Amino acid sequence: MHTGLKTRTRSRWIACVGLLAGATLASAQETITIAQVAPLSGVLASTGHQMVLGGKVYFDAVNDAGGVHGAKIRTLVLDDGYKVDETLRLTRELVAKPEVVALFGFAGTANIGKLLEEKVLADAGIALVAPYTGGELLRKPFNPWIFHVRAGYADEAEHMVKQLNTQGLTRIAVLYQNDAFGKAGLAGVESALQRRGHKLVASAGYERNTTDVDAAVKVIRGAAPQAVIMVAVNKPAAAFAKQYRAAGGGGQLFNISVVDPAELVKLGGIENVRGLGISQVVPYPYRHSLPVVREFHETLKKYAPKEEVNYTNFEEYLGAKVLVEALRRAGPKPTRAKVMSALESINNYNLGGVRVSFGPKERVGSRFVEVTVIGSEGKLLK
């Protein structure tokens, strides 16, 4: 081969390698990586699926519209089975990846509480946006790492107790999950009653990741309450309603916001959960009364046409909108620190009829609470 030809061939090869390297670098720069740990198996699997879905459809829509500053959002999703140790292990694994600039939509008060206890978020300097929990220990004492899009369980308990008292119902019992989540809700109900000069007539727990509520049914049924507030997830809540009604329990049933009414009807039977009240921390997603609700219906129909709207996927859709706004404000090539600062700058931000506010010393973006009821046909009524 002639020397000139060799030189030209080598030059073309170097140019090709350079182009490939440049393309790889550009690709890396054009991706924003966020991470989510969710309960995709175990007792909270149906909830975990809806959590991931709500965020995913919005991220897909943003990517199709060109991404954020030209960069596409990439989401790493891992399953913790609602197990605290798994949440801890998987989160450590994720934050060890320098390209992960934010965490999104985790579930479980105890699970996320462990991340705070072990200083996983603090050591990584990373924000967790829109966790699916209202636990007070994630809010007080103040920590800078968690940005809540929902009201807390104390806010929900206050709203439910206030409504019951307005109806003249003061004999209240609580079923609670025997962990940080359940105890946070229990404490909220006790405080709300105490402010009105009342006490619980009974409280009974069940063990996390089980549906063993037999003992709790006996304790609460024996106290003859006028109302029972459940701080429980889908399967044990449905099991309690079924067994409590079968035992002759006639108290009005309520549940904290983390349940799916369709699951309660399916697992507990409409005859047992009809009239059950559920506190909600985002607006009613079934009526097109707000711009963001209309937008959500259209987005879900386009990106997940076989899925149905519910409170869980709508809540995480709102959370995804908050995170994407922070990514926009963080500018091109966002870092963990830039995302944190951008989140703090979100004040009275309109998501489309729903407003969220954070600040240097404020991490609870919304205090919205209302109560809905499962109707006679199994649909949720406002």
PDB file of C-alpha atoms in Angstrom, residues 42-330:
ATOM      1  CA  GLY A  42     -45.338  -7.897  47.735  1.00  0.00           C
ATOM      2  CA  VAL A  43     -48.405  -6.465  49.489  1.00  0.00           C
ATOM      3  CA  LEU A  44     -48.029  -3.042  47.859  1.00  0.00           C
ATOM      4  CA  ALA A  45     -47.334  -4.259  44.305  1.00  0.00           C
ATOM      5  CA  SER A  46     -50.455  -2.767  42.703  1.00  0.00           C
ATOM      6  CA  THR A  47     -49.703   0.599  44.318  1.00  0.00           C
ATOM      7  CA  GLY A  48     -46.074   0.427  43.206  1.00  0.00           C
ATOM      8  CA  HIS A  49     -47.124  -0.227  39.620  1.00  0.00           C
ATOM      9  CA  GLN A  50     -49.387   2.843  39.619  1.00  0.00           C
ATOM     10  CA  MET A  51     -46.680   5.003  41.220  1.00  0.00           C
ATOM     11  CA  VAL A  52     -44.195   4.135  38.497  1.00  0.00           C
ATOM     12  CA  LEU A  53     -46.831   4.524  35.781  1.00  0.00           C
ATOM     13  CA  GLY A  54     -47.819   8.054  36.824  1.00  0.00           C
ATOM     14  CA  GLY A  55     -44.264   9.317  36.588  1.00  0.00           C
ATOM     15  CA  LYS A  56     -43.368   7.355  33.467  1.00  0.00           C
ATOM     16  CA  VAL A  57     -46.141   8.725  31.247  1.00  0.00           C
ATOM     17  CA  TYR A  58     -45.105  12.301  32.034  1.00  0.00           C
ATOM     18  CA  PHE A  59     -41.408  11.609  31.483  1.00  0.00           C
ATOM     19  CA  ASP A  60     -42.305   9.927  28.162  1.00  0.00           C
ATOM     20  CA  ALA A  61     -44.331  12.968  27.120  1.00  0.00           C
ATOM     21  CA  VAL A  62     -41.472  15.336  28.015  1.00  0.00           C
ATOM     22  CA  ASN A  63     -38.983  13.209  26.072  1.00  0.00           C
ATOM     23  CA  ASP A  64     -41.239  13.146  23.011  1.00  0.00           C
ATOM     24  CA  ALA A  65     -41.460  16.942  23.185  1.00  0.00           C
ATOM     25  CA  GLY A  66     -37.661  17.223  23.028  1.00  0.00           C
ATOM     26  CA  GLY A  67     -36.673  16.547  26.630  1.00  0.00           C
ATOM     27  CA  VAL A  68     -35.244  19.111  29.046  1.00  0.00           C
ATOM     28  CA  HIS A  69     -32.783  21.525  27.420  1.00  0.00           C
ATOM     29  CA  GLY A  70     -32.479  18.941  24.648  1.00  0.00           C
ATOM     30  CA  ALA A  71     -31.641  16.087  27.029  1.00  0.00           C
ATOM     31  CA  LYS A  72     -33.871  13.019  27.371  1.00  0.00           C
ATOM     32  CA  ILE A  73     -34.902  11.819  30.838  1.00  0.00           C
ATOM     33  CA  ARG A  74     -33.755   8.300  31.667  1.00  0.00           C
ATOM     34  CA  THR A  75     -35.362   6.587  34.665  1.00  0.00           C
ATOM     35  CA  LEU A  76     -33.827   3.690  36.566  1.00  0.00           C
ATOM     36  CA  VAL A  77     -36.571   1.763  38.427  1.00  0.00           C
ATOM     37  CA  LEU A  78     -35.839  -0.958  40.991  1.00  0.00           C
ATOM     38  CA  ASP A  79     -38.208  -3.124  43.079  1.00  0.00           C
ATOM     39  CA  ASP A  80     -37.798  -3.180  46.881  1.00  0.00           C
ATOM     40  CA  GLY A  81     -40.878  -5.328  47.614  1.00  0.00           C
ATOM     41  CA  TYR A  82     -41.796  -2.741  50.310  1.00  0.00           C
ATOM     42  CA  LYS A  83     -38.900  -4.139  52.400  1.00  0.00           C
ATOM     43  CA  VAL A  84     -36.895  -1.601  54.363  1.00  0.00           C
ATOM     44  CA  ASP A  85     -33.515  -3.349  53.990  1.00  0.00           C
ATOM     45  CA  GLU A  86     -34.035  -3.634  50.231  1.00  0.00           C
ATOM     46  CA  THR A  87     -34.882   0.068  49.961  1.00  0.00           C
ATOM     47  CA  LEU A  88     -31.658   0.863  51.772  1.00  0.00           C
ATOM     48  CA  ARG A  89     -29.519  -1.498  49.672  1.00  0.00           C
ATOM     49  CA  LEU A  90     -30.973  -0.439  46.322  1.00  0.00           C
ATOM     50  CA  THR A  91     -30.794   3.278  47.101  1.00  0.00           C
ATOM     51  CA  ARG A  92     -27.141   2.997  48.048  1.00  0.00           C
ATOM     52  CA  GLU A  93     -26.573   1.199  44.756  1.00  0.00           C
ATOM     53  CA  LEU A  94     -28.324   3.957  42.815  1.00  0.00           C
ATOM     54  CA  VAL A  95     -26.734   6.987  44.480  1.00  0.00           C
ATOM     55  CA  ALA A  96     -23.310   5.428  43.910  1.00  0.00           C
ATOM     56  CA  LYS A  97     -23.911   6.154  40.207  1.00  0.00           C
ATOM     57  CA  PRO A  98     -22.697   9.733  39.657  1.00  0.00           C
ATOM     58  CA  GLU A  99     -25.031  10.229  36.680  1.00  0.00           C
ATOM     59  CA  VAL A 100     -28.137   9.928  38.935  1.00  0.00           C
ATOM     60  CA  VAL A 101     -29.086  13.547  39.703  1.00  0.00           C
ATOM     61  CA  ALA A 102     -32.329  12.995  41.659  1.00  0.00           C
ATOM     62  CA  LEU A 103     -34.509  10.325  43.251  1.00  0.00           C
ATOM     63  CA  PHE A 104     -38.237  10.124  42.626  1.00  0.00           C
ATOM     64  CA  GLY A 105     -41.396   8.593  44.103  1.00  0.00           C
ATOM     65  CA  PHE A 106     -40.257   6.105  46.745  1.00  0.00           C
ATOM     66  CA  ALA A 107     -42.854   4.466  49.056  1.00  0.00           C
ATOM     67  CA  GLY A 108     -43.011   3.682  52.773  1.00  0.00           C
ATOM     68  CA  THR A 109     -42.464   5.843  55.839  1.00  0.00           C
ATOM     69  CA  ALA A 110     -40.208   3.244  57.476  1.00  0.00           C
ATOM     70  CA  ASN A 111     -38.348   2.626  54.211  1.00  0.00           C
ATOM     71  CA  ILE A 112     -37.533   6.285  53.606  1.00  0.00           C
ATOM     72  CA  GLY A 113     -36.999   6.877  57.319  1.00  0.00           C
ATOM     73  CA  LYS A 114     -34.173   4.331  57.172  1.00  0.00           C
ATOM     74  CA  LEU A 115     -32.513   6.354  54.398  1.00  0.00           C
ATOM     75  CA  LEU A 116     -32.542   9.380  56.701  1.00  0.00           C
ATOM     76  CA  GLU A 117     -31.323   7.383  59.678  1.00  0.00           C
ATOM     77  CA  GLU A 118     -28.411   5.974  57.671  1.00  0.00           C
ATOM     78  CA  LYS A 119     -27.716   9.397  56.109  1.00  0.00           C
ATOM     79  CA  VAL A 120     -27.902   7.915  52.602  1.00  0.00           C
ATOM     80  CA  LEU A 121     -29.478  11.039  51.076  1.00  0.00           C
ATOM     81  CA  ALA A 122     -27.264  13.443  53.027  1.00  0.00           C
ATOM     82  CA  ASP A 123     -24.029  11.620  52.154  1.00  0.00           C
ATOM     83  CA  ALA A 124     -25.020  11.538  48.478  1.00  0.00           C
ATOM     84  CA  GLY A 125     -26.252  15.151  48.492  1.00  0.00           C
ATOM     85  CA  ILE A 126     -29.306  14.106  46.514  1.00  0.00           C
ATOM     86  CA  ALA A 127     -32.977  15.132  46.577  1.00  0.00           C
ATOM     87  CA  LEU A 128     -35.909  12.706  46.809  1.00  0.00           C
ATOM     88  CA  VAL A 129     -38.984  14.187  45.125  1.00  0.00           C
ATOM     89  CA  ALA A 130     -42.636  13.192  45.660  1.00  0.00           C
ATOM     90  CA  PRO A 131     -42.370  10.168  47.960  1.00  0.00           C
ATOM     91  CA  TYR A 132     -45.658   8.281  48.345  1.00  0.00           C
ATOM     92  CA  THR A 133     -45.955   8.780  52.097  1.00  0.00           C
ATOM     93  CA  GLY A 134     -47.206  11.367  54.576  1.00  0.00           C
ATOM     94  CA  GLY A 135     -45.144  10.206  57.562  1.00  0.00           C
ATOM     95  CA  GLU A 136     -44.291  12.998  59.986  1.00  0.00           C
ATOM     96  CA  LEU A 137     -40.842  11.591  60.789  1.00  0.00           C
ATOM     97  CA  LEU A 138     -39.886  12.442  57.191  1.00  0.00           C
ATOM     98  CA  ARG A 139     -41.018  16.042  57.773  1.00  0.00           C
ATOM     99  CA  LYS A 140     -40.141  16.746  61.410  1.00  0.00           C
ATOM    100  CA  PRO A 141     -37.449  17.470  62.373  1.00  0.00           C
ATOM    101  CA  PHE A 142     -36.715  19.339  59.153  1.00  0.00           C
ATOM    102  CA  ASN A 143     -34.426  17.617  56.695  1.00  0.00           C
ATOM    103  CA  PRO A 144     -33.437  19.308  53.415  1.00  0.00           C
ATOM    104  CA  TRP A 145     -33.388  16.211  51.205  1.00  0.00           C
ATOM    105  CA  ILE A 146     -37.062  15.221  50.805  1.00  0.00           C
ATOM    106  CA  PHE A 147     -39.468  17.374  48.768  1.00  0.00           C
ATOM    107  CA  HIS A 148     -43.084  16.382  49.506  1.00  0.00           C
ATOM    108  CA  VAL A 149     -45.825  17.088  46.977  1.00  0.00           C
ATOM    109  CA  ARG A 150     -48.555  15.767  49.324  1.00  0.00           C
ATOM    110  CA  ALA A 151     -49.942  16.716  52.730  1.00  0.00           C
ATOM    111  CA  GLY A 152     -48.859  14.652  55.740  1.00  0.00           C
ATOM    112  CA  TYR A 153     -50.762  11.959  57.644  1.00  0.00           C
ATOM    113  CA  ALA A 154     -51.260  14.430  60.497  1.00  0.00           C
ATOM    114  CA  ASP A 155     -53.070  16.742  58.059  1.00  0.00           C
ATOM    115  CA  GLU A 156     -55.216  13.822  56.843  1.00  0.00           C
ATOM    116  CA  ALA A 157     -56.033  12.712  60.393  1.00  0.00           C
ATOM    117  CA  GLU A 158     -57.026  16.245  61.374  1.00  0.00           C
ATOM    118  CA  HIS A 159     -59.378  16.483  58.390  1.00  0.00           C
ATOM    119  CA  MET A 160     -61.056  13.123  59.084  1.00  0.00           C
ATOM    120  CA  VAL A 161     -61.476  13.735  62.824  1.00  0.00           C
ATOM    121  CA  LYS A 162     -62.872  17.193  62.146  1.00  0.00           C
ATOM    122  CA  GLN A 163     -65.418  15.743  59.713  1.00  0.00           C
ATOM    123  CA  LEU A 164     -66.441  12.995  62.165  1.00  0.00           C
ATOM    124  CA  ASN A 165     -66.818  15.480  65.002  1.00  0.00           C
ATOM    125  CA  THR A 166     -69.015  17.671  62.793  1.00  0.00           C
ATOM    126  CA  GLN A 167     -71.268  14.609  62.421  1.00  0.00           C
ATOM    127  CA  GLY A 168     -71.296  14.117  66.194  1.00  0.00           C
ATOM    128  CA  LEU A 169     -69.117  10.974  66.047  1.00  0.00           C
ATOM    129  CA  THR A 170     -66.555  11.002  68.855  1.00  0.00           C
ATOM    130  CA  ARG A 171     -66.110   7.290  69.662  1.00  0.00           C
ATOM    131  CA  ILE A 172     -63.247   6.581  67.282  1.00  0.00           C
ATOM    132  CA  ALA A 173     -60.914   3.573  66.983  1.00  0.00           C
ATOM    133  CA  VAL A 174     -57.777   3.141  64.878  1.00  0.00           C
ATOM    134  CA  LEU A 175     -56.420   0.138  62.985  1.00  0.00           C
ATOM    135  CA  TYR A 176     -52.758   0.772  62.217  1.00  0.00           C
ATOM    136  CA  GLN A 177     -49.825  -0.956  60.565  1.00  0.00           C
ATOM    137  CA  ASN A 178     -47.271  -1.713  63.260  1.00  0.00           C
ATOM    138  CA  ASP A 179     -44.416   0.350  61.828  1.00  0.00           C
ATOM    139  CA  ALA A 180     -43.422   3.984  61.322  1.00  0.00           C
ATOM    140  CA  PHE A 181     -46.202   4.526  58.753  1.00  0.00           C
ATOM    141  CA  GLY A 182     -48.977   3.189  60.954  1.00  0.00           C
ATOM    142  CA  LYS A 183     -47.698   4.824  64.118  1.00  0.00           C
ATOM    143  CA  ALA A 184     -47.465   8.203  62.352  1.00  0.00           C
ATOM    144  CA  GLY A 185     -51.137   7.961  61.383  1.00  0.00           C
ATOM    145  CA  LEU A 186     -52.112   6.738  64.856  1.00  0.00           C
ATOM    146  CA  ALA A 187     -50.307   9.687  66.480  1.00  0.00           C
ATOM    147  CA  GLY A 188     -52.067  12.066  64.076  1.00  0.00           C
ATOM    148  CA  VAL A 189     -55.513  10.775  65.037  1.00  0.00           C
ATOM    149  CA  GLU A 190     -54.694  10.861  68.752  1.00  0.00           C
ATOM    150  CA  SER A 191     -53.496  14.482  68.491  1.00  0.00           C
ATOM    151  CA  ALA A 192     -56.563  15.548  66.497  1.00  0.00           C
ATOM    152  CA  LEU A 193     -58.867  13.975  69.107  1.00  0.00           C
ATOM    153  CA  GLN A 194     -56.902  15.464  72.000  1.00  0.00           C
ATOM    154  CA  ARG A 195     -57.334  18.954  70.565  1.00  0.00           C
ATOM    155  CA  ARG A 196     -61.090  18.353  70.795  1.00  0.00           C
ATOM    156  CA  GLY A 197     -61.027  16.879  74.299  1.00  0.00           C
ATOM    157  CA  HIS A 198     -61.480  13.238  73.239  1.00  0.00           C
ATOM    158  CA  LYS A 199     -59.507   9.988  73.340  1.00  0.00           C
ATOM    159  CA  LEU A 200     -59.478   6.853  71.204  1.00  0.00           C
ATOM    160  CA  VAL A 201     -61.829   4.133  72.388  1.00  0.00           C
ATOM    161  CA  ALA A 202     -59.451   1.507  70.972  1.00  0.00           C
ATOM    162  CA  SER A 203     -56.386   1.052  68.797  1.00  0.00           C
ATOM    163  CA  ALA A 204     -55.000  -2.185  67.381  1.00  0.00           C
ATOM    164  CA  GLY A 205     -52.097  -2.976  65.092  1.00  0.00           C
ATOM    165  CA  TYR A 206     -51.236  -5.595  62.499  1.00  0.00           C
ATOM    166  CA  GLU A 207     -47.779  -6.587  61.314  1.00  0.00           C
ATOM    167  CA  ARG A 208     -46.271  -5.051  58.198  1.00  0.00           C
ATOM    168  CA  ASN A 209     -46.340  -7.184  55.019  1.00  0.00           C
ATOM    169  CA  THR A 210     -49.186  -9.353  56.383  1.00  0.00           C
ATOM    170  CA  THR A 211     -52.986  -9.418  56.282  1.00  0.00           C
ATOM    171  CA  ASP A 212     -53.268 -10.903  59.788  1.00  0.00           C
ATOM    172  CA  VAL A 213     -55.904  -8.615  61.301  1.00  0.00           C
ATOM    173  CA  ASP A 214     -57.896 -11.172  63.348  1.00  0.00           C
ATOM    174  CA  ALA A 215     -56.763  -9.871  66.744  1.00  0.00           C
ATOM    175  CA  ALA A 216     -57.309  -6.259  65.687  1.00  0.00           C
ATOM    176  CA  VAL A 217     -60.878  -7.037  64.585  1.00  0.00           C
ATOM    177  CA  LYS A 218     -61.675  -8.484  68.027  1.00  0.00           C
ATOM    178  CA  VAL A 219     -60.214  -5.518  69.917  1.00  0.00           C
ATOM    179  CA  ILE A 220     -61.913  -2.871  67.811  1.00  0.00           C
ATOM    180  CA  ARG A 221     -65.242  -4.701  67.484  1.00  0.00           C
ATOM    181  CA  GLY A 222     -65.289  -5.089  71.273  1.00  0.00           C
ATOM    182  CA  ALA A 223     -64.927  -1.322  71.807  1.00  0.00           C
ATOM    183  CA  ALA A 224     -68.067  -0.578  69.728  1.00  0.00           C
ATOM    184  CA  PRO A 225     -66.695   2.557  68.019  1.00  0.00           C
ATOM    185  CA  GLN A 226     -68.826   4.878  65.914  1.00  0.00           C
ATOM    186  CA  ALA A 227     -66.001   5.110  63.386  1.00  0.00           C
ATOM    187  CA  VAL A 228     -62.758   3.297  62.597  1.00  0.00           C
ATOM    188  CA  ILE A 229     -59.866   5.113  60.949  1.00  0.00           C
ATOM    189  CA  MET A 230     -57.534   2.658  59.218  1.00  0.00           C
ATOM    190  CA  VAL A 231     -53.896   3.528  58.710  1.00  0.00           C
ATOM    191  CA  ALA A 232     -53.372   0.562  56.429  1.00  0.00           C
ATOM    192  CA  VAL A 233     -52.418  -0.466  52.891  1.00  0.00           C
ATOM    193  CA  ASN A 234     -54.727  -2.238  50.424  1.00  0.00           C
ATOM    194  CA  LYS A 235     -54.676  -5.904  51.425  1.00  0.00           C
ATOM    195  CA  PRO A 236     -54.866  -5.608  55.229  1.00  0.00           C
ATOM    196  CA  ALA A 237     -57.387  -2.752  54.961  1.00  0.00           C
ATOM    197  CA  ALA A 238     -59.651  -4.933  52.790  1.00  0.00           C
ATOM    198  CA  ALA A 239     -59.159  -7.898  55.112  1.00  0.00           C
ATOM    199  CA  PHE A 240     -60.129  -5.796  58.132  1.00  0.00           C
ATOM    200  CA  ALA A 241     -63.252  -4.377  56.464  1.00  0.00           C
ATOM    201  CA  LYS A 242     -64.387  -7.865  55.464  1.00  0.00           C
ATOM    202  CA  GLN A 243     -63.790  -9.453  58.870  1.00  0.00           C
ATOM    203  CA  TYR A 244     -65.067  -6.461  60.871  1.00  0.00           C
ATOM    204  CA  ARG A 245     -68.357  -6.426  58.967  1.00  0.00           C
ATOM    205  CA  ALA A 246     -68.666 -10.218  59.256  1.00  0.00           C
ATOM    206  CA  ALA A 247     -68.216  -9.874  63.040  1.00  0.00           C
ATOM    207  CA  GLY A 248     -71.081  -7.378  63.170  1.00  0.00           C
ATOM    208  CA  GLY A 249     -68.988  -4.221  63.312  1.00  0.00           C
ATOM    209  CA  GLY A 250     -71.128  -1.232  62.367  1.00  0.00           C
ATOM    210  CA  GLY A 251     -68.733   1.700  62.722  1.00  0.00           C
ATOM    211  CA  GLN A 252     -68.150   4.029  59.789  1.00  0.00           C
ATOM    212  CA  LEU A 253     -64.867   3.074  58.078  1.00  0.00           C
ATOM    213  CA  PHE A 254     -62.179   5.485  56.919  1.00  0.00           C
ATOM    214  CA  ASN A 255     -58.688   4.955  55.499  1.00  0.00           C
ATOM    215  CA  ILE A 256     -55.659   7.144  55.046  1.00  0.00           C
ATOM    216  CA  SER A 257     -54.856   8.147  51.434  1.00  0.00           C
ATOM    217  CA  VAL A 258     -52.471   5.339  50.454  1.00  0.00           C
ATOM    218  CA  VAL A 259     -55.138   2.847  49.343  1.00  0.00           C
ATOM    219  CA  ASP A 260     -56.635   2.175  45.923  1.00  0.00           C
ATOM    220  CA  PRO A 261     -60.457   2.011  46.151  1.00  0.00           C
ATOM    221  CA  ALA A 262     -60.659  -0.387  43.197  1.00  0.00           C
ATOM    222  CA  GLU A 263     -58.369  -2.792  45.066  1.00  0.00           C
ATOM    223  CA  LEU A 264     -60.434  -2.447  48.246  1.00  0.00           C
ATOM    224  CA  VAL A 265     -63.620  -3.333  46.326  1.00  0.00           C
ATOM    225  CA  LYS A 266     -61.910  -6.251  44.595  1.00  0.00           C
ATOM    226  CA  LEU A 267     -60.338  -7.684  47.762  1.00  0.00           C
ATOM    227  CA  GLY A 268     -62.912  -6.766  50.400  1.00  0.00           C
ATOM    228  CA  GLY A 269     -66.182  -6.977  48.459  1.00  0.00           C
ATOM    229  CA  ILE A 270     -68.447  -4.019  47.740  1.00  0.00           C
ATOM    230  CA  GLU A 271     -70.830  -5.055  50.523  1.00  0.00           C
ATOM    231  CA  ASN A 272     -68.029  -4.507  53.058  1.00  0.00           C
ATOM    232  CA  VAL A 273     -66.370  -1.365  51.744  1.00  0.00           C
ATOM    233  CA  ARG A 274     -69.427   0.545  50.505  1.00  0.00           C
ATOM    234  CA  GLY A 275     -69.451   3.935  52.249  1.00  0.00           C
ATOM    235  CA  LEU A 276     -65.784   3.723  53.257  1.00  0.00           C
ATOM    236  CA  GLY A 277     -64.222   7.189  53.362  1.00  0.00           C
ATOM    237  CA  ILE A 278     -60.723   7.798  52.037  1.00  0.00           C
ATOM    238  CA  SER A 279     -58.763  10.986  52.703  1.00  0.00           C
ATOM    239  CA  GLN A 280     -57.123  12.336  49.549  1.00  0.00           C
ATOM    240  CA  VAL A 281     -54.104  14.589  49.162  1.00  0.00           C
ATOM    241  CA  VAL A 282     -54.531  15.545  45.494  1.00  0.00           C
ATOM    242  CA  PRO A 283     -57.661  16.817  43.703  1.00  0.00           C
ATOM    243  CA  TYR A 284     -60.310  14.458  42.342  1.00  0.00           C
ATOM    244  CA  PRO A 285     -58.786  13.008  39.132  1.00  0.00           C
ATOM    245  CA  TYR A 286     -61.957  11.590  37.545  1.00  0.00           C
ATOM    246  CA  ARG A 287     -63.648  14.874  36.618  1.00  0.00           C
ATOM    247  CA  HIS A 288     -62.059  17.174  34.035  1.00  0.00           C
ATOM    248  CA  SER A 289     -62.458  20.253  36.221  1.00  0.00           C
ATOM    249  CA  LEU A 290     -58.771  21.253  36.300  1.00  0.00           C
ATOM    250  CA  PRO A 291     -56.375  21.762  33.369  1.00  0.00           C
ATOM    251  CA  VAL A 292     -53.854  19.317  34.861  1.00  0.00           C
ATOM    252  CA  VAL A 293     -56.528  16.604  35.193  1.00  0.00           C
ATOM    253  CA  ARG A 294     -57.469  17.009  31.534  1.00  0.00           C
ATOM    254  CA  GLU A 295     -53.787  16.914  30.601  1.00  0.00           C
ATOM    255  CA  PHE A 296     -53.284  13.745  32.663  1.00  0.00           C
ATOM    256  CA  HIS A 297     -56.194  11.939  31.027  1.00  0.00           C
ATOM    257  CA  GLU A 298     -54.814  12.761  27.574  1.00  0.00           C
ATOM    258  CA  THR A 299     -51.267  11.738  28.510  1.00  0.00           C
ATOM    259  CA  LEU A 300     -52.341   8.446  30.083  1.00  0.00           C
ATOM    260  CA  LYS A 301     -54.522   7.631  27.074  1.00  0.00           C
ATOM    261  CA  LYS A 302     -51.600   8.268  24.712  1.00  0.00           C
ATOM    262  CA  TYR A 303     -48.798   6.494  26.587  1.00  0.00           C
ATOM    263  CA  ALA A 304     -50.669   3.806  28.557  1.00  0.00           C
ATOM    264  CA  PRO A 305     -54.055   3.347  26.839  1.00  0.00           C
ATOM    265  CA  LYS A 306     -54.915   0.153  28.732  1.00  0.00           C
ATOM    266  CA  GLU A 307     -54.454   1.782  32.161  1.00  0.00           C
ATOM    267  CA  GLU A 308     -57.091   3.652  34.161  1.00  0.00           C
ATOM    268  CA  VAL A 309     -56.840   6.936  36.015  1.00  0.00           C
ATOM    269  CA  ASN A 310     -56.594   6.725  39.793  1.00  0.00           C
ATOM    270  CA  TYR A 311     -55.352   8.826  42.693  1.00  0.00           C
ATOM    271  CA  THR A 312     -51.986   7.075  42.922  1.00  0.00           C
ATOM    272  CA  ASN A 313     -50.887   7.499  39.323  1.00  0.00           C
ATOM    273  CA  PHE A 314     -52.233  11.070  39.279  1.00  0.00           C
ATOM    274  CA  GLU A 315     -50.283  11.964  42.436  1.00  0.00           C
ATOM    275  CA  GLU A 316     -47.028  10.709  40.965  1.00  0.00           C
ATOM    276  CA  TYR A 317     -47.797  12.465  37.661  1.00  0.00           C
ATOM    277  CA  LEU A 318     -47.936  15.727  39.632  1.00  0.00           C
ATOM    278  CA  GLY A 319     -44.690  14.774  41.345  1.00  0.00           C
ATOM    279  CA  ALA A 320     -43.057  14.154  37.967  1.00  0.00           C
ATOM    280  CA  LYS A 321     -44.152  17.613  36.792  1.00  0.00           C
ATOM    281  CA  VAL A 322     -42.490  19.144  39.862  1.00  0.00           C
ATOM    282  CA  LEU A 323     -39.250  17.247  39.243  1.00  0.00           C
ATOM    283  CA  VAL A 324     -39.139  18.169  35.551  1.00  0.00           C
ATOM    284  CA  GLU A 325     -39.701  21.839  36.391  1.00  0.00           C
ATOM    285  CA  ALA A 326     -36.720  21.617  38.761  1.00  0.00           C
ATOM    286  CA  LEU A 327     -34.622  19.992  36.020  1.00  0.00           C
ATOM    287  CA  ARG A 328     -35.540  22.867  33.690  1.00  0.00           C
ATOM    288  CA  ARG A 329     -34.578  25.449  36.304  1.00  0.00           C
ATOM    289  CA  ALA A 330     -31.323  23.609  37.006  1.00  0.00           C
TER     290      ALA A 330
END
